[in-house]
Every structure is written in structure tokens, then in C-alpha cells.
Coordinates of C-alpha atoms in Angstrom, one line a residue:
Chain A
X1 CA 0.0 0.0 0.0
X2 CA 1.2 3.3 -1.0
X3 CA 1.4 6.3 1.1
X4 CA -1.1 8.1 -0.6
X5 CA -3.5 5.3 -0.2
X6 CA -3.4 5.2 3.6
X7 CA -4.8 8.8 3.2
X8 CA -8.4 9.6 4.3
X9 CA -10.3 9.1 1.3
X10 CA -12.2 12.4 0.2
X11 CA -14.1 11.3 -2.9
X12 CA -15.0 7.8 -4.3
X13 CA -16.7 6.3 -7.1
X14 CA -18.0 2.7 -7.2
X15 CA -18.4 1.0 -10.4
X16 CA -19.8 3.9 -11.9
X17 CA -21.7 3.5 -15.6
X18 CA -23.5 6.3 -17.4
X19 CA -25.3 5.3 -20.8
X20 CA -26.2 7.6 -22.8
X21 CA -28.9 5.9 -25.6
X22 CA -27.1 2.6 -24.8
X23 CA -23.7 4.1 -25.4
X24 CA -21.6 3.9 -22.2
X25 CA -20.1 7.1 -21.6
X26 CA -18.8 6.1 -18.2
X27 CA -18.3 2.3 -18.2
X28 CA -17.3 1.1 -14.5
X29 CA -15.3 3.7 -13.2
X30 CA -14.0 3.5 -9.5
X31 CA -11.6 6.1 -8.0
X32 CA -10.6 7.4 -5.1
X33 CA -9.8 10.7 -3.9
X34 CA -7.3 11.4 -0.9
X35 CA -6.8 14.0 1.3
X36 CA -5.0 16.7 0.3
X37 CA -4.4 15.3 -3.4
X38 CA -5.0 16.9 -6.2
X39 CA -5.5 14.3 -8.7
X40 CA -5.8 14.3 -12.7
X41 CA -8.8 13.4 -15.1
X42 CA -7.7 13.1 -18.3
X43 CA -9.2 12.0 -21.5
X44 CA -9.5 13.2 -25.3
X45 CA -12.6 14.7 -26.1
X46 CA -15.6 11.9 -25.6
X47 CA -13.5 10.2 -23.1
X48 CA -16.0 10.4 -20.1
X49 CA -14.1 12.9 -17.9
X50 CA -17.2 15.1 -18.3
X51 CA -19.8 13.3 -17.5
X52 CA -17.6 11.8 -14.3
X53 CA -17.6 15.2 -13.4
X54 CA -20.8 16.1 -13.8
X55 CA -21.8 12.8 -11.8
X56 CA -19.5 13.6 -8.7
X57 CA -21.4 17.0 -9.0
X58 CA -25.0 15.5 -8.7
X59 CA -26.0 16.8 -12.0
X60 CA -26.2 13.8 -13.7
X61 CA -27.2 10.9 -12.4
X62 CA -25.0 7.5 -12.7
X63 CA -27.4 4.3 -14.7
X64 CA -25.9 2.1 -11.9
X65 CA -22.7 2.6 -9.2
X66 CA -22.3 4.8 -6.2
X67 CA -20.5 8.0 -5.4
X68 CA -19.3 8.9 -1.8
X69 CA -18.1 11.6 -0.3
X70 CA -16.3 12.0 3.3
X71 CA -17.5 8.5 3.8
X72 CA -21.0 9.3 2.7
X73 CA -23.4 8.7 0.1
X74 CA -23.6 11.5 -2.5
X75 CA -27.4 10.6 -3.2
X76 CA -28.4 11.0 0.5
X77 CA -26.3 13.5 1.8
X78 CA -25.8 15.9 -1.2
X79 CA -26.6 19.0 0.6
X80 CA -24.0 18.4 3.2
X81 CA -21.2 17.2 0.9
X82 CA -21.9 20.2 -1.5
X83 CA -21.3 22.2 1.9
X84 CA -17.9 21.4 2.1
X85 CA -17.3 21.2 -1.8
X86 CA -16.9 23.6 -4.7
X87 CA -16.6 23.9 -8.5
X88 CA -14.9 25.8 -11.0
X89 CA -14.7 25.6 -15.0
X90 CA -13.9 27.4 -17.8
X91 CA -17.6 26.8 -19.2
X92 CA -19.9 28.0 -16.6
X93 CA -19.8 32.0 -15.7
X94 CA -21.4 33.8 -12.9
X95 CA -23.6 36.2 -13.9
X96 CA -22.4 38.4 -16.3
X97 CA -24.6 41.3 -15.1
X98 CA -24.0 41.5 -12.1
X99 CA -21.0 42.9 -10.6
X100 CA -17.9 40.6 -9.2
X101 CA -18.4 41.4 -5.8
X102 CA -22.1 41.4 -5.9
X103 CA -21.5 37.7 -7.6
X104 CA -19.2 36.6 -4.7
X105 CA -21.2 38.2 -1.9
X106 CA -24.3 36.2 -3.0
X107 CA -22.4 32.8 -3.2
X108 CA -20.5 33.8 0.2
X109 CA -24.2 33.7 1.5
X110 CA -25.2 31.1 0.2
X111 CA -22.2 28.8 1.2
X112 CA -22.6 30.7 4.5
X113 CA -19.2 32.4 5.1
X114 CA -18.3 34.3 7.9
X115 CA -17.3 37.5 7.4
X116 CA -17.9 37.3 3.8
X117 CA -16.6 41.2 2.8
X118 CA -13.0 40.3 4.2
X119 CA -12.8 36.9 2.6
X120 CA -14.2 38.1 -0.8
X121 CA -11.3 40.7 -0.4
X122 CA -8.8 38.4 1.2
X123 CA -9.7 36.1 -2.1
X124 CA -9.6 39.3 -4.9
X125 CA -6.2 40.1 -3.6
X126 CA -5.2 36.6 -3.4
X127 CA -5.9 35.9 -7.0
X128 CA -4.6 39.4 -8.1
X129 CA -8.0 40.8 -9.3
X130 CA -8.5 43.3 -6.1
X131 CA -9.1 45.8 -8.9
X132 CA -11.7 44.1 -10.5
X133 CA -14.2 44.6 -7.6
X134 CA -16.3 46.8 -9.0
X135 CA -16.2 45.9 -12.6
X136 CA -19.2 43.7 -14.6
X137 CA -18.7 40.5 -14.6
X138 CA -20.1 39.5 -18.0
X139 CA -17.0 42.6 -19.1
X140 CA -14.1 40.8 -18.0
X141 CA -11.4 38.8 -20.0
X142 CA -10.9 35.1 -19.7
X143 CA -8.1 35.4 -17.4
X144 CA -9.9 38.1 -15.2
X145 CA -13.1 35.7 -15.4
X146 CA -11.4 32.4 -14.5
X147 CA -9.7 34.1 -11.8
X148 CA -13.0 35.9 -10.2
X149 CA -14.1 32.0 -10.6
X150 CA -12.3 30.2 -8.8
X151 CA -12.4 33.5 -6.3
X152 CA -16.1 31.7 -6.1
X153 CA -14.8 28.2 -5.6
X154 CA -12.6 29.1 -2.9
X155 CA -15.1 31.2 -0.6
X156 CA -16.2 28.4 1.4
X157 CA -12.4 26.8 2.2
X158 CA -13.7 23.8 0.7
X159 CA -12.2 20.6 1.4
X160 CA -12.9 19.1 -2.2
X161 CA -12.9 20.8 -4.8
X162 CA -14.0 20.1 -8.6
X163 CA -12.0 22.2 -11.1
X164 CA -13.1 21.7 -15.3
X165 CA -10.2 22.9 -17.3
X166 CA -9.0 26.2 -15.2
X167 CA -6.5 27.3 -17.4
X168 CA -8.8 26.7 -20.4
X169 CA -7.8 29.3 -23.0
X170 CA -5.9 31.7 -20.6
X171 CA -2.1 33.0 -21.6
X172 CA 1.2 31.1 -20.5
X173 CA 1.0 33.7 -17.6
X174 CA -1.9 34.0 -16.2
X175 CA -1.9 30.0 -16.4
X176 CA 1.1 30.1 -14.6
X177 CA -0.7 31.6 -11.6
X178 CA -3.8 29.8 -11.4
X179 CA -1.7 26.7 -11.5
X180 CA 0.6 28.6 -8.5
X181 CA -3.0 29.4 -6.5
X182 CA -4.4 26.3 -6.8
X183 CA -0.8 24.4 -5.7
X184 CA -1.0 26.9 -2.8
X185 CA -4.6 26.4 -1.4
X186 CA -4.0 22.3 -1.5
X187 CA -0.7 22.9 0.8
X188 CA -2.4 25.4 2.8
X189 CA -5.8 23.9 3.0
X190 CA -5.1 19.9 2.5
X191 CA -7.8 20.5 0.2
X192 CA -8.7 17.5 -2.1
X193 CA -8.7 18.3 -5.5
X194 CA -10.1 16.7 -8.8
X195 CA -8.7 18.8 -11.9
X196 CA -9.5 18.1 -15.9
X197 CA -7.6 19.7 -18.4
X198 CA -6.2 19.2 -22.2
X199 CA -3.1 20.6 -21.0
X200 CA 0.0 18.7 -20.2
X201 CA 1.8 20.7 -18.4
X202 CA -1.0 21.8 -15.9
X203 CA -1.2 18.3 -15.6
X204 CA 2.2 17.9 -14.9
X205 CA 2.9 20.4 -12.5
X206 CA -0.3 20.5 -10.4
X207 CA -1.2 16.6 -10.1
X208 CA -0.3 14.4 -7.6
X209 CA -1.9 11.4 -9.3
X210 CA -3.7 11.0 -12.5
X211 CA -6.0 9.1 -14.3
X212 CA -6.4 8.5 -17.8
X213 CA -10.1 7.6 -19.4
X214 CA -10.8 6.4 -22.8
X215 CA -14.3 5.4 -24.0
X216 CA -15.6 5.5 -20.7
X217 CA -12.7 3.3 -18.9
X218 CA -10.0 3.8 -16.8
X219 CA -7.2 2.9 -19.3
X220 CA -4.3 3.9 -16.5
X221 CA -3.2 5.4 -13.3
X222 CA -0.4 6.4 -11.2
X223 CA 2.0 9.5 -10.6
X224 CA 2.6 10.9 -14.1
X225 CA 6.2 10.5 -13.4
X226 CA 5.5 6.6 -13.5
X227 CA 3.1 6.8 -16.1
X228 CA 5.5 8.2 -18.5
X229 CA 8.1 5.9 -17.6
X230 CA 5.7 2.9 -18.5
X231 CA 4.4 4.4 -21.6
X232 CA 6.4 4.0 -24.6
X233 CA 6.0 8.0 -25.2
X234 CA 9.0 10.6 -23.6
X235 CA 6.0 12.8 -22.1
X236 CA 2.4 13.3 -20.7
X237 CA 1.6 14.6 -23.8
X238 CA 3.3 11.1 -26.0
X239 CA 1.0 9.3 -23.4
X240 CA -2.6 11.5 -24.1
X241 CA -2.0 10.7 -27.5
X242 CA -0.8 7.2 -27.7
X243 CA -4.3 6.7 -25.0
X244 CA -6.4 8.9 -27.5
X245 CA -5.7 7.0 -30.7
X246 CA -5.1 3.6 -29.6
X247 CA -6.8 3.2 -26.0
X248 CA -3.7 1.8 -24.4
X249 CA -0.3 3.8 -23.1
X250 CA 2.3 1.2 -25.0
X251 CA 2.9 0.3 -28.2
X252 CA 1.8 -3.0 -29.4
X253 CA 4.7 -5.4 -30.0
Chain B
X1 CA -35.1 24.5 4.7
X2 CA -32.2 27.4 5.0
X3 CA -33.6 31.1 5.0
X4 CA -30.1 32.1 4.6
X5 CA -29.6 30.5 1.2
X6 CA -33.6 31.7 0.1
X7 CA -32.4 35.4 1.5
X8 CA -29.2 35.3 -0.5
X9 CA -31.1 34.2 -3.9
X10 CA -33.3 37.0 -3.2
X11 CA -30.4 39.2 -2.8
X12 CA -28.9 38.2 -6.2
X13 CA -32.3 38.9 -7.9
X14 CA -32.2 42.4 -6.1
X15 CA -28.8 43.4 -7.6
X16 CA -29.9 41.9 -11.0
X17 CA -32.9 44.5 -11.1
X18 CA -31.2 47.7 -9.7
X19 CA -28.5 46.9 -11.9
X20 CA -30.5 46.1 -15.0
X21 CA -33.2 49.7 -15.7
X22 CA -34.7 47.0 -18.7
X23 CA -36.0 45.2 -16.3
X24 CA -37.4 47.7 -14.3
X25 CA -39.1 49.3 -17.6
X26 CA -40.5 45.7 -17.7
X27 CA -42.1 45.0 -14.5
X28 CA -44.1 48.6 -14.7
X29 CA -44.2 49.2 -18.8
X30 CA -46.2 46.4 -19.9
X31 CA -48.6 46.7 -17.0
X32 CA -49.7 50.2 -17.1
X33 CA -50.1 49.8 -21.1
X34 CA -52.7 47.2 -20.0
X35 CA -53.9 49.3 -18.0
X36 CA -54.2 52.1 -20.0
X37 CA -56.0 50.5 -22.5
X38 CA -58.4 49.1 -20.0
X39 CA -59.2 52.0 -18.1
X40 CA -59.9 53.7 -21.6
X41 CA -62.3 50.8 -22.4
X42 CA -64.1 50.9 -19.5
X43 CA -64.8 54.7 -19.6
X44 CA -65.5 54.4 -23.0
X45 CA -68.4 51.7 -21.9
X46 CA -69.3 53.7 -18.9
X47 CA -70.8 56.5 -21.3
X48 CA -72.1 54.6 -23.7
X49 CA -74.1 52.6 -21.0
X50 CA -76.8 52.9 -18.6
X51 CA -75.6 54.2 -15.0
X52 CA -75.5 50.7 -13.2
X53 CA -73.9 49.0 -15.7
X54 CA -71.9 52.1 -15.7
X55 CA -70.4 51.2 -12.4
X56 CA -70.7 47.8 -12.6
X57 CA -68.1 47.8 -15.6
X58 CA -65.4 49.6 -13.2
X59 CA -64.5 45.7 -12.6
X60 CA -62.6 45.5 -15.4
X61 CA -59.8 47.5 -13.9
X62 CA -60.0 45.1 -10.9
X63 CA -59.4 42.6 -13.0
X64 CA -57.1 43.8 -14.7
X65 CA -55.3 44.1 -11.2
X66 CA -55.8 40.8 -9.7
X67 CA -55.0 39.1 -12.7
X68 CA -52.0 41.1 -13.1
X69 CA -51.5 39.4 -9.7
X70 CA -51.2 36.1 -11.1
X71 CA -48.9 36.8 -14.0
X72 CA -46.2 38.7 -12.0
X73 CA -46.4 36.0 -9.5
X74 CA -46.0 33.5 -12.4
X75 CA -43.4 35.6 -14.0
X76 CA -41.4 35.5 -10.6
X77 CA -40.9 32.0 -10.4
X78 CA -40.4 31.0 -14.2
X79 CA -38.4 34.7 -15.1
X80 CA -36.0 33.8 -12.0
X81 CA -34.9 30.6 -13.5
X82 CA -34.8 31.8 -16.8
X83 CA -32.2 34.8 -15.8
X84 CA -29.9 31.8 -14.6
X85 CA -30.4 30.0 -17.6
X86 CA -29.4 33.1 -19.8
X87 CA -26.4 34.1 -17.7
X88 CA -25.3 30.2 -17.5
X89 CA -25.3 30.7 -13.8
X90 CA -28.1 27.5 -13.1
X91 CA -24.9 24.9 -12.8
X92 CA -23.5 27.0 -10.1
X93 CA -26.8 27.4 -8.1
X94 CA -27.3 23.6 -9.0
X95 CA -23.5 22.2 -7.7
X96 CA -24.2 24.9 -4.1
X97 CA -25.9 24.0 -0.8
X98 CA -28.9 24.6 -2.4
X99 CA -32.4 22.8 -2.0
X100 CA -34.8 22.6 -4.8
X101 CA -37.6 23.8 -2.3
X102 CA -35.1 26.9 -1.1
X103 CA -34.3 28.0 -4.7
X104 CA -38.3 28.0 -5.3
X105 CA -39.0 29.7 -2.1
X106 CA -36.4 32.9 -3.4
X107 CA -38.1 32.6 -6.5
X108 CA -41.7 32.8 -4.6
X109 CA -40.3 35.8 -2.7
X110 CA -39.3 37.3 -6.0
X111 CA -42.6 37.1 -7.4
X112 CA -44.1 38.6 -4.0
X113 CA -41.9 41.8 -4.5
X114 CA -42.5 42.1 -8.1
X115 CA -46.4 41.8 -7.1
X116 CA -45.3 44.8 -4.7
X117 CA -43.3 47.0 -7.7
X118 CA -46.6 46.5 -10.1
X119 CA -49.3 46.5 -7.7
X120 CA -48.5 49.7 -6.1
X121 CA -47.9 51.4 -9.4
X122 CA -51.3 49.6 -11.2
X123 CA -53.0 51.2 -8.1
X124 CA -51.9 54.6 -8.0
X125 CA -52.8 54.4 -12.1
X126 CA -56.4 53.3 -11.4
X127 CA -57.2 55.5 -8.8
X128 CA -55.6 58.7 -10.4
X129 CA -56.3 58.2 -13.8
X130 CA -59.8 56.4 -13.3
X131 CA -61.5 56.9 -9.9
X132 CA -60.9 53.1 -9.1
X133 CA -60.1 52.8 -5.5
X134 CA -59.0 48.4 -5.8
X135 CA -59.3 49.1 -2.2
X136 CA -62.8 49.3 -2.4
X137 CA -62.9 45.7 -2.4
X138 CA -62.3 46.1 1.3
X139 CA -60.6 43.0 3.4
X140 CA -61.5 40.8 0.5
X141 CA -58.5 42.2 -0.7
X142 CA -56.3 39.9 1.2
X143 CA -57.6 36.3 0.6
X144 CA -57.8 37.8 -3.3
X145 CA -54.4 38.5 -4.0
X146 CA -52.9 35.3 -1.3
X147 CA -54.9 33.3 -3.5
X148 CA -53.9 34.3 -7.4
X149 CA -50.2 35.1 -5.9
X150 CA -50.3 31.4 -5.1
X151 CA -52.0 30.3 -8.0
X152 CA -49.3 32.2 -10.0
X153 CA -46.3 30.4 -8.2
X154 CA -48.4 26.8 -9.4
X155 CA -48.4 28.3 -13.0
X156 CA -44.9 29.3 -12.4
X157 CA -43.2 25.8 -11.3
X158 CA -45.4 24.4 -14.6
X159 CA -44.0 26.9 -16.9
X160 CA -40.3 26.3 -15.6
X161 CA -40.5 22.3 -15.2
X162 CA -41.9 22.5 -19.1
X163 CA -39.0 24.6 -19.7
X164 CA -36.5 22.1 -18.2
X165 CA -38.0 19.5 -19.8
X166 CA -38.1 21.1 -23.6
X167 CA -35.4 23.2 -23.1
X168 CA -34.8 27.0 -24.3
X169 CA -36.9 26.7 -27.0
X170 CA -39.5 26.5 -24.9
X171 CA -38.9 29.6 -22.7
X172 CA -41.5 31.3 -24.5
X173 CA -44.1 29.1 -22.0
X174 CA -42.4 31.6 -19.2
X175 CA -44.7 33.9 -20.6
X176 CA -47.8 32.2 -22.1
X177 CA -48.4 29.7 -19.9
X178 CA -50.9 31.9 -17.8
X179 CA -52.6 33.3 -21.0
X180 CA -53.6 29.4 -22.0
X181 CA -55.7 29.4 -19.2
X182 CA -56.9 33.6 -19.5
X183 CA -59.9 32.1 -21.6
X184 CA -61.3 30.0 -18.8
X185 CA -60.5 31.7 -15.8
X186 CA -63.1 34.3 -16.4
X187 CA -61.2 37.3 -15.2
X188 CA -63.3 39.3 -17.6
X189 CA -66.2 38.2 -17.7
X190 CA -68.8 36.0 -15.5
X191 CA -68.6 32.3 -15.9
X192 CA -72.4 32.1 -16.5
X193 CA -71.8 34.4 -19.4
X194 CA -69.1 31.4 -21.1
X195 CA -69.8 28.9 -23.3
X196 CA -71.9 25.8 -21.3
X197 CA -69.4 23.1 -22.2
X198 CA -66.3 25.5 -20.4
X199 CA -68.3 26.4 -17.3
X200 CA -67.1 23.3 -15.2
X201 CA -63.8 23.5 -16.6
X202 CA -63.5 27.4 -15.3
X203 CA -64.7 26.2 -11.7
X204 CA -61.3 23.8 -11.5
X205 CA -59.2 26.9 -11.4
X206 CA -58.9 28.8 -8.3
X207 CA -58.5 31.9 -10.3
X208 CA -62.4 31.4 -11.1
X209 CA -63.4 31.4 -8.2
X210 CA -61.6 34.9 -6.8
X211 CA -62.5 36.6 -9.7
X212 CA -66.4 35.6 -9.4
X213 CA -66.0 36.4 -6.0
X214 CA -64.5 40.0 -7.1
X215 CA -67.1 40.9 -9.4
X216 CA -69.9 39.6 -6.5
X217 CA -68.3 41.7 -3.9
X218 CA -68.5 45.1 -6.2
X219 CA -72.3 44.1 -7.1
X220 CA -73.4 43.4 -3.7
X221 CA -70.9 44.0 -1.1
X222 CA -70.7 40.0 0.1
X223 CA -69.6 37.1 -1.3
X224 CA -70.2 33.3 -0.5
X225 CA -67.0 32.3 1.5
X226 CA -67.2 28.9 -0.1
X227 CA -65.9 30.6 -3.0
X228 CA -62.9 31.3 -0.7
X229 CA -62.4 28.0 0.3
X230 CA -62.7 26.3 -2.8
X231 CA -60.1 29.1 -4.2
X232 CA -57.5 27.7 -1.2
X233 CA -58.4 24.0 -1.6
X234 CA -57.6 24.1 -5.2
X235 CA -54.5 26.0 -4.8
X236 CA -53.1 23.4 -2.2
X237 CA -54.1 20.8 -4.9
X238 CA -52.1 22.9 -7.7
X239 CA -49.3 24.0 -5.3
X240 CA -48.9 20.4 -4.6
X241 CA -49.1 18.9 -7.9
X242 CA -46.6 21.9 -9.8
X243 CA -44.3 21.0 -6.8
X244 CA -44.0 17.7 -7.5
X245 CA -43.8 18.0 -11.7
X246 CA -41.3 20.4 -11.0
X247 CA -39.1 17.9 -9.1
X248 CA -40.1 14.9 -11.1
X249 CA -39.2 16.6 -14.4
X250 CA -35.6 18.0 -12.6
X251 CA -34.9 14.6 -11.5
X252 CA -35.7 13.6 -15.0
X253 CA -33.5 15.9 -16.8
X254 CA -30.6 15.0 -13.9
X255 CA -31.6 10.9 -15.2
X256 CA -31.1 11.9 -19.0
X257 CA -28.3 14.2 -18.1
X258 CA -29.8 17.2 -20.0
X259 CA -29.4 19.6 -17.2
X260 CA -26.1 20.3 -17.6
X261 CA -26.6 20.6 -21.7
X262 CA -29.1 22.9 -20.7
X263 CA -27.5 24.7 -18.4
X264 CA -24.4 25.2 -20.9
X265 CA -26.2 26.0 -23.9

């Protein structure tokens, strides 16, 4: 057993199947989530990590298997688990009329925070987007708007946390930083954290552990590190690619 | 149920209408053009009447009133959840703490305050513009506008679980739903004066029944409480059933996973 695996498990899936018109988009996938990890989906486009996501979220709901969460059942506990959880992704905005800290304030409410103007500043300064306070929402850039997001994800201190694709179409930079914030709150806050994204090097620097899916299946797992050195590809990337073409991380003899 | 969560949905709806003027123009605009054209038809009948059908007519611009009751209370409930949709905002309310019964509860308090906004302005209109005090109706009042405000939150869950269900295409329901049933209700005229074969159909509604009891109260001073009753029997009946379509369909659309398609559209 390794030393991750004698962690407090955060997040698990049970044989977990989605169909979708009799096409499995998630086809028996188990998983679980330390404390304190941050830990990789990956997939090509159609692989499943989407609809996993979207089932650990309670949106969608699994054709058979079971989801837990700090050792209890997402189905029958969702309100509590969603207490101590939050979500970020490149594809789903806060309201774009409203302005950023109007947006945070409400969710602070919501998630119940204490002292929610000093948090929502603590946050905007954190992320670098103090001056953005009093700006529209729906007016700022990708960068500004992924930040103010996950300024939202973070309100509540959460101890897992879902994020789709952060860096999703931001600049090397500002990537850079997210990817620095996100490091930070998991050493600070022994957060748990499950993170999807096309991009290797996120990948790479952030996870702890990651998992590959292809048509639904876990295809591989492990540190990348290890994965790499099983693969018969030189990088994360060889690997996504060998996974996305031929479902498998070596090449056939 | 968590009135901190309802109070902070309510909140966001607040900053979405001081912050939006639109939507303000909205809420009173489209009202007082009603009402407008009402008041003019009425005076127009008035003088072209005998004196006590004269008066009698003035119940036009109750109706108007009370049925503009009903519509904003509709509009609360199914307008709410279609701002979230268009500012792709439902996924984050959906993935919070949030109960389906506290997000409809912020969306029944938003219809209360936009039954506030229009009522007060429709009011002032009618007794300005056209002598019509809708106070007149005395303490009736009260059971009158409970009754079609919760008659609008049933119409309201309907419109939004059809929405859900159909998807943005059908957001046009938001705002029809409540004129399907306009014909039948008799908010504008007596049920005795509708075809025979819609009569029983028009008593299933509570709506009929506040109405009738309108008109019955400005022709005679009293009305049959039964009316009452039957107006809060059937709403439990239609609050109960909308509340239940409503999560049936969003379990449904959580089953088919076509909430978050929706939600991302």
C-alpha cells in the first residue's frame, strides 16, 4: 500500500456507468480521492471525464454505481457534501450582469461564510483581481473571469474541490498563476482536488496522481512520473495521444 | 429549509434588477399599457351605458389588477430561472448548498416583490387616472391576491418544469403559460356568461373562483366564503401537484443528463 493510499479518502466512485442511448459514456469507473491530493482526469474529447464530473457534482445521475463523499453517500447526503465542496470551469460564468463582488457576496451567502466582505477581499487580492471589484462581470477577459471564478470556488475553504479545465484558454501567464493558487490552497488547506484539463503541463505540475479515461474506462493510473516511464511515449503529452488513438499507453509489440 | 440561502437568492435577484433599468421598464411598462387600455375601455363603456352598468363595468380594472396578480407572481418563479439560464449561472446554483424547495421559495419571494413594484404602481394608475379605488374591495383584498399570488407560483413551477423539460426553446411558455388558461378563468367576464361546455372547466381553477368572488363583492358587497375556500383548496391541490412535476421533471432531466446541456447551452 502506498502512502497516498493510507490517506483519508475524500471522494470515491463505485463502479460507476452512465449510458447515454445505450452508449456507455462512463463504463465502470471506481476512484478514489485522498486527502490533500489533487488528482488528474484526463481523457481526449468523448473520453468520459465530463460526464464523471458532472456525476461527482450531482448533475447527472449514474445508470448504476455509487458515489461517496467524506465517507458518505452522494445521493443521500448531497446538501451536506456540497457544503464542504466547490466547482470551477472554464464553461460555466457567474452572472455576467451583475458585478464581481455582488457575484461573490451572493455565493459567500449562500455557502454561508463568515465575514464574507473580508474573505471576498482576502480572495480578490489573493488571485490578483483586487481591482476588479467593481467591474461587470459578464466585461471581463478570460483570465480576469477564470480568476473571479475560482475567487467563487474558494469562498467556502472547501475541502474538495472540482475544477473543469481552469486554465482553459488563458495566456502562459496567467496559467502560470492559477496553477501557483491552486498548488497553494491544496498545501495550505489539504484540500482534495479533482482537476481536468487538455493541457499537459498543468497536468504535470499540479497533479499528484492522475488518471487516464478512454471510451468511458480507466485505461491507466499512477503518478505521471510513473506513467510516462511505462508508456512508450518521452511525455504526458506522447502518453494522451498514444491513450487517445489507440486506448492503451504502450505500443503493441 | 435554510432562510439564509432563500435570502441570498433574493439578494442576487435584487442586484440583477437595480443593476439592469430593462428590467425595471419591464415590471411597470407592460402593466400600465394594460392598463391604459383598459381603463380607456371601460370609460368608453361607462358613457355609452346605462348608470349601473356604468359602475358595474369599473370591474374591469380590478381585473385587470388581480390578474396582473397572477402573471407577476407566475413571471417570478419561471423569469427567475430563466435569468440563470441566460447568464449560464443555473450549474453553479445547481453544484451549491442549495435545495430545490429553497431556490423556489427565493423565486416565490421574488414574485411577492415584483407583485409589490406593479401592484403599487397599477393602483396609484387606477385611482388617479380612473377613480378606481381596488381598495374598495375592502378586506376581501387579502384572501384575493394570497390566493392568485399562489396560483401564480403553481403556473410558475409548470412553466419552468416545461422549460426544463423542452429546453430554451421553450422559454417562451415563461410567458404564455398563464394566457392558455386567461380564456377559462373568467377574469373578464362572468362564468355564466361562457360557453356551457367550459363552465365546469372554469370552476377547477382557483382563479375562477376569486374573480367571481370579485365581481360579487362590487355588485353586492358579500360574497359566499365557499368561494374562498374552494379558491385555497384548489391551490393546495395545484401547489402540490406543480411541486412535485417540478421535481419529477428535474430529477428527470438530472436521469437523461440534459441539465447540464441545458445549463451550458
Amino acid at each position: 500500500m502506498s502512502e497516498t493510499d493510507q490517506r483519508e479518502v475524500v471522494l470515491e466512485s463505485r463502479e460507476l456507468t452512465r449510458e447515454f442511448d445505450g452508449v456507455k459514456a462512463l463504463d465502470a469507473f471506481s476512484f478514489k480521492l485522498h486527502r490533500g491530493e489533487i488528482l488528474g482526469l484526463l481523457g481526449a474529447n468523448g473520453a468520459g471525464k465530463t460526464t464523471a464530473m458532472n456525476c461527482l457534482l450531482g448533475l447527472t445521475l449514474p445508470t448504476s454505481g455509487r458515489i461517496f463523499a467524506f465517507g458518505k453517500s452522494l445521493q443521500d447526503h448531497k446538501i451536506e457534501i456540497l457544503q464542504k465542496s466547490n466547482f470551477s470551469s472554464a464553461y460555466v460564468s457567474l452572472p455576467g450582469n451583475l458585478k464581481v463582488w455582488q457575484n461573490l457576496l451572493v455565493f459567500a451567502h449562500i455557502y454561508g461564510v463568515r465575514d464574507p466582505k473580508k474573505k471576498i477581499a482576502d480572495l480578490l487580492e489573493m488571485l490578483e483581481v483586487t481591482d476588479l471589484r467593481e467591474r461587470v462581470t459578464g466585461q471581463l477577459s478570460a483570465g480576469e473571469s477564470t480568476r473571479v471564478n475560482l475567487c467563487k470556488a474558494f469562498l467556502n475553504d472547501p475541502e474538495l474541490l472540482m475544477l473543469d479545465e481552469p486554465t482553459a484558454s488563458l495566456d502562459p501567464d496567467i496559467a502560470d498563476k492559477v496553477r501557483k493558487v491552486v498548488r497553494r490552497r491544496q498545501r495550505e488547506h489539504h484540500c482534495s482536488i479533482l482537476y481536468t484539463s487538455h493541457n499537459m503541463r498543468d497536468i504535470e505540475e499540479v497533479c499528484d496522481r492522475v488518471i487516464f479515461l478512454h471510451k468511458g474506462k480507466i485505461v491507466c493510473e499512477g503518478r505521471p512520473a510513473d506513467i510516462i516511464a511505462r508508456s512508450s511515449g518521452s511525455s504526458l503529452e506522447d502518453v494522451f495521444i498514444k491513450i487517445a488513438r489507440d486506448g492503451e499507453i504502450v505500443d503493441p509489440p | 429549509m435554510n432562510f439564509r440561502t432563500i435570502s441570498a437568492l433574493v439578494m442576487r435577484y435584487f442586484f440583477l434588477y437595480t443593476r439592469s433599468p430593462m428590467r425595471l421598464v419591464e415590471l411597470i411598462f407592460w402593466p400600465v399599457v394594460d392598463l391604459v387600455v383598459w381603463g380607456n375601455v371601460t370609460v368608453f363603456i361607462q358613457r355609452n351605458t346605462n348608470a349601473q352598468f356604468g359602475s358595474f363595468i369599473l370591474f374591469m380594472l380590478g381585473a385587470m389588477i388581480l390578474w396582473d396578480v397572477m402573471f407577476r407572481a407566475q413571471q417570478g418563479v419561471a423569469i427567475s430561472f430563466l435569468e440563470d439560464v441566460w447568464t449560464r449561472n443555473l450549474l453553479n446554483v445547481f453544484v451549491a448548498p442549495v435545495r430545490t424547495a429553497e431556490y423556489l421559495s427565493a423565486t416565490f419571494v421574488v414574485g411577492l416583490l415584483r407583485i409589490a413594484v406593479t401592484g403599487l404602481v397599477l393602483c396609484l394608475i387606477s385611482w388617479f387616472g380612473y377613480s378606481y379605488n381596488i381598495f374598495s374591495l375592502g378586506w376581501w383584498l387579502i384572501p384575493f391576491f394570497l390566493s392568485l399570488m399562489v396560483f401564480g407560483w403553481s403556473l410558475g413551477m409548470i412553466s419552468t418544469a416545461l422549460i426544463l423539460r423542452w429546453g430554451q426553446a421553450a422559454e417562451s411558455l415563461a410567458w404564455a403559460v398563464p394566457f392558455f388558461l386567461q380564456p377559462v378563468v373568467a377574469a373578464f367576464y362572468p362564468v355564466k356568461d361562457m360557453p356551457a361546455w367550459s363552465q365546469p372547466l372554469a370552476w377547477c381553477f382557483p382563479a375562477t373562483h376569486v374573480f367571481e368572488g370579485m365581481r360579487e363583492v362590487m355588485k353586492t358587497g358579500a360574497m359566499d366564503w365557499t368561494a374562498l375556500v374552494w379558491a385555497f383548496v384548489l391551490n393546495i391541490v395545484y401547489l402540490a401537484l406543480a411541486g412535485w412535476l417540478f421535481v419529477w421533471i428535474l430529477n428527470l432531466t438530472r436521469k437523461r443528463g440534459l441539465l447540464t446541456k441545458f445549463a451550458t447551452q
